[in-house]
Coordinates of C-alpha atoms in Angstrom, one line a residue:
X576 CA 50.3 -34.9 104.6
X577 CA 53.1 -34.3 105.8
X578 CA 56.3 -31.5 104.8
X579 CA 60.1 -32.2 105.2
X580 CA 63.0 -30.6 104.3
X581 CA 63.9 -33.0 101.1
X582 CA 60.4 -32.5 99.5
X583 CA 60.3 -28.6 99.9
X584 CA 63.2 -26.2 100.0
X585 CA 65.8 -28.7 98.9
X586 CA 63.7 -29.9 96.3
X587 CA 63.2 -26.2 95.2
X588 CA 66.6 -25.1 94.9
X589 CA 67.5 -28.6 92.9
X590 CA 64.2 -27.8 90.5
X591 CA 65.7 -23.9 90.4
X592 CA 68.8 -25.1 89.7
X593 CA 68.2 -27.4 87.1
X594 CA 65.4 -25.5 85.2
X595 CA 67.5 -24.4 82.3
X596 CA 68.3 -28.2 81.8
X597 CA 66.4 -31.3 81.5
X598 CA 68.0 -34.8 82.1
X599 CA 69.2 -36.7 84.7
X600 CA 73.6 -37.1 83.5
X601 CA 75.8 -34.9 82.7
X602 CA 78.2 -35.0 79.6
X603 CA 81.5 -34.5 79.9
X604 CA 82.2 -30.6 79.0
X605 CA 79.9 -31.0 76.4
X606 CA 80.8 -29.1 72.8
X607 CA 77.7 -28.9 71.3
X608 CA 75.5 -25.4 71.8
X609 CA 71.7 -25.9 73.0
X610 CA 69.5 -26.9 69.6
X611 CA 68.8 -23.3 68.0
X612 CA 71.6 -21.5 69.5
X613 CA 73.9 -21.6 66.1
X614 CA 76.9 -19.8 68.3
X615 CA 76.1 -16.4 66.5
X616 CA 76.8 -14.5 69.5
X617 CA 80.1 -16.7 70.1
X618 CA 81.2 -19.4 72.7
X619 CA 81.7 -16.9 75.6
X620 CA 77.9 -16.4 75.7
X621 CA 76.7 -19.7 75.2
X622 CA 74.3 -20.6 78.2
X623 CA 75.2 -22.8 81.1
X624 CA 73.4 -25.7 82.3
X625 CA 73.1 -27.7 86.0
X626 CA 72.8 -31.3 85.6
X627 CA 71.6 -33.0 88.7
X628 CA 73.4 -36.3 89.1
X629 CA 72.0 -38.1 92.7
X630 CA 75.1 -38.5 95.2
X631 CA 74.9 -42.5 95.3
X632 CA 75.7 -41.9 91.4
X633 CA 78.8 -39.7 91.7
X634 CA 81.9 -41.8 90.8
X635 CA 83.7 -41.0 94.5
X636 CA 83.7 -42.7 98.0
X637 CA 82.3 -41.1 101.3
X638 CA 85.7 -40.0 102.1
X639 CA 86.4 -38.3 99.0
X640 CA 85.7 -34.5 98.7
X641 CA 86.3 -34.3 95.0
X642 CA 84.9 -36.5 92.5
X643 CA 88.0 -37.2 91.4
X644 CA 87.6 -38.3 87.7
X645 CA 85.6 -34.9 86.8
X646 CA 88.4 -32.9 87.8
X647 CA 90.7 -35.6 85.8
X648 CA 88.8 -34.8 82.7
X649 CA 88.4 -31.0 83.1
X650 CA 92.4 -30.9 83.4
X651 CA 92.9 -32.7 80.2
X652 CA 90.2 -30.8 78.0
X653 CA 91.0 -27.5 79.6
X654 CA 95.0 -27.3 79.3
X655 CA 97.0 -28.9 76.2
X656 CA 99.4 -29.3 78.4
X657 CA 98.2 -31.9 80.4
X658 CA 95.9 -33.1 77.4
X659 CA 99.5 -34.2 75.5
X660 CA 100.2 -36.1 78.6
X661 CA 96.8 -37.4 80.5
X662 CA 99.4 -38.5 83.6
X663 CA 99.8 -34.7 84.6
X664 CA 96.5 -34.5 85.8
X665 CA 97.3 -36.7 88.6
X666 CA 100.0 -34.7 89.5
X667 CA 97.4 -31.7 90.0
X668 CA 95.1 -33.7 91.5
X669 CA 97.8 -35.0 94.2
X670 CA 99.0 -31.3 94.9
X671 CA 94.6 -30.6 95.5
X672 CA 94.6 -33.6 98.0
X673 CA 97.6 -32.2 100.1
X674 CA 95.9 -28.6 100.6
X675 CA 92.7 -30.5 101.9
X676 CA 94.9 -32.5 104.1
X677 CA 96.9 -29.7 105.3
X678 CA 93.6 -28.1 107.0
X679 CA 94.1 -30.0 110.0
X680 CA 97.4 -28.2 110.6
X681 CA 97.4 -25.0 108.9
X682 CA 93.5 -24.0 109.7
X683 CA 90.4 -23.7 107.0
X684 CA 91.4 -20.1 106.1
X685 CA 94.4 -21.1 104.8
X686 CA 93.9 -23.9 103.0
X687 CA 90.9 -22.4 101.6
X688 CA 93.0 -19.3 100.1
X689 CA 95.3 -21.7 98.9
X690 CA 92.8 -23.6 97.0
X691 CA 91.6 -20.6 95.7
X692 CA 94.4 -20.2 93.8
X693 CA 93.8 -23.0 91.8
X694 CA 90.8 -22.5 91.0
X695 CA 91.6 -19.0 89.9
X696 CA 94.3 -20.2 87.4
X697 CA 97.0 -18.5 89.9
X698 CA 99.0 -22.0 90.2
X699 CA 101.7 -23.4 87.9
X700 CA 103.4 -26.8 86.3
X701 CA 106.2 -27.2 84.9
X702 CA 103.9 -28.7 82.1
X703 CA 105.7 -26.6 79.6
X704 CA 108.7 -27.0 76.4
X705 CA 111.7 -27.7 78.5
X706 CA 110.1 -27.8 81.8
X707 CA 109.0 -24.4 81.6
X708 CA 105.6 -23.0 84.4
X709 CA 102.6 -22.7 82.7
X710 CA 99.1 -21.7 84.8
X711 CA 97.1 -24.9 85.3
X712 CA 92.8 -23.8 84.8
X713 CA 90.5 -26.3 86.7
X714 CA 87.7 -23.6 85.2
X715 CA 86.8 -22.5 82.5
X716 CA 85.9 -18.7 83.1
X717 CA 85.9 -17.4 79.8
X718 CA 83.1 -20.2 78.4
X719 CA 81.3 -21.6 81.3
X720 CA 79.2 -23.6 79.1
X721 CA 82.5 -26.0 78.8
X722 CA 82.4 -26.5 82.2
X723 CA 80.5 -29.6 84.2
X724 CA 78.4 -27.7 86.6
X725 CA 76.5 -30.6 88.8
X726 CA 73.9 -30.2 91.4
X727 CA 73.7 -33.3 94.0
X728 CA 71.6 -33.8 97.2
X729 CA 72.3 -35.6 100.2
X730 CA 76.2 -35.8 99.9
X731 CA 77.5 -38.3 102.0
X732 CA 80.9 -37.5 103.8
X733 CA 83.1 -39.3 105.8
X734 CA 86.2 -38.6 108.1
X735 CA 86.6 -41.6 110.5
X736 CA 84.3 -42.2 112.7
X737 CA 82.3 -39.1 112.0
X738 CA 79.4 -39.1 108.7
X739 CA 78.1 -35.9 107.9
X740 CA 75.2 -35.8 105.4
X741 CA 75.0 -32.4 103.2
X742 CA 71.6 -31.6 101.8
X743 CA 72.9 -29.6 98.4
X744 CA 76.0 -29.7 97.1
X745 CA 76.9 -27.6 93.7
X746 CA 80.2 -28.7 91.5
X747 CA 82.0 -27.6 89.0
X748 CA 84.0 -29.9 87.2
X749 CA 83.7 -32.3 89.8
X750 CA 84.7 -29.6 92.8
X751 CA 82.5 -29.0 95.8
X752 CA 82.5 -25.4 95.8
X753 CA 78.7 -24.6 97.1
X754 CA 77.2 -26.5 100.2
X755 CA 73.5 -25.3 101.1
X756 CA 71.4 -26.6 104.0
X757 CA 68.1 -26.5 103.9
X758 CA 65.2 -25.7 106.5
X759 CA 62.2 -27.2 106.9
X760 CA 59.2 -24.2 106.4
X761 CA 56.4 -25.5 108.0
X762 CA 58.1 -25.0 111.6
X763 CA 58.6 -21.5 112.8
X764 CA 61.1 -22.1 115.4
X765 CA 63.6 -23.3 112.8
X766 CA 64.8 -19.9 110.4
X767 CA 67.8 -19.7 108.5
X768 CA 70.2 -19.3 111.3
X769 CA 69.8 -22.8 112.3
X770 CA 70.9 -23.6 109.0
X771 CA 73.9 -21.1 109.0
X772 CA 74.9 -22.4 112.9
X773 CA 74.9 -25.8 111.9
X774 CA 77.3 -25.5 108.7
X775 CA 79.3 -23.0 110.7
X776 CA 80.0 -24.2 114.1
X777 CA 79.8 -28.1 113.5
X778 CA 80.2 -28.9 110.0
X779 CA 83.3 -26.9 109.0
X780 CA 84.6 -27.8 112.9
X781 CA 83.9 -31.7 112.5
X782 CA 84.9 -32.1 108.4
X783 CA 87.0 -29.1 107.4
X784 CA 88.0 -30.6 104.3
X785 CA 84.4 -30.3 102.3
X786 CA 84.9 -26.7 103.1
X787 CA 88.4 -25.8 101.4
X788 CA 87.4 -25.5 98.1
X789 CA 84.4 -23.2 98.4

């Protein structure tokens, strides 16, 4: 018998990952505590669960580095805002595009710290009465349990001509924020710095844009 990558360590972290849940879906920032919780300790401290949802099911294309409708619905259910009119979230989502498009010009470090500042709540809209900033959360930090946190293997990405396959991918509300690669093992001459050379000096070299938001 024989051992690769998919059936050991990858299939570890997904089963690590996903051991405080059961299923195979995710429900949109679900509201309901885990049966027996009863919220006596409050909201803030209600546990977290990652759904693994298998990359040919994600609702995106291979040259998509969100799944666009998660973040979509985050934005609505986490700012009233943009919940009283759905249409701002595209707005938000546009302005997210343009910092993964501007790593080709301004550099990963850039538009990583830039889309940092999204996803820290740093970033405003003029969403408010009379036009007025407000800060725009595409996370939830204060419940986490309201957030969509999805686990996915063998993401498929596309940039032109050049297809690069990703063995884990975490998300949160439909944003790429963790990319693992996984090692085979059973071979010794392949350790972790394989793994760290090849997401390091190809990957983020040949598709820079999977690598902005985490």
């Amino acid at each position: 018998m024989s051992f690769t990558e998919s059936d050991t360590v990858e299939q570890m972290i997904l089963d690590a990952a996903t051991s405080l849940g059961s299923g195979a879906g995710s429900s949109v920032l679900r509201e309901d505590p885990p049966a027996g919780w009863g919220g006596s300790l409050g909201e803030e401290f209600m546990p977290s669960r990652w759904i693994y949802v298998a990359a040919t099911a994600l609702p995106r294309q291979p040259g998509e580095v969100m799944v666009e409708p998660w973040v979509r619905e985050a934005l609505i259910s986490l700012n009233p805002e943009i919940a009283e009119q759905p249409d701002r979230a595209d707005e938000v989502i546009y302005a997210l595009r343009a910092i993964l498009l501007s790593v080709q010009g301004d550099g990963l470090v850039r538009a990583n710290e830039n889309f940092m500042a999204w996803l820290r709540g740093e970033k405003t809209m003029p969403f408010g009465p009379n036009g007025e900033h407000v800060a725009v959360r595409l996370v939830d930090f204060t419940q986490p349990a309201k957030n969509r946190l999805t686990v996915t293997n063998q993401w498929t990405y596309q940039t032109g001509s050049v297809v690069k396959r990703f063995d884990v991918v975490f998300l949160v509300n439909g944003l790429p924020l963790v990319i693992g690669e996984a090692k085979t093992p059973t071979r010794s001459a392949v350790t972790w710095f394989d793994g760290a050379y090849q997401v390091n000096e190809i990957y983020e070299k040949e598709v820079p844009a999977m690598f902005v938001p985490n």
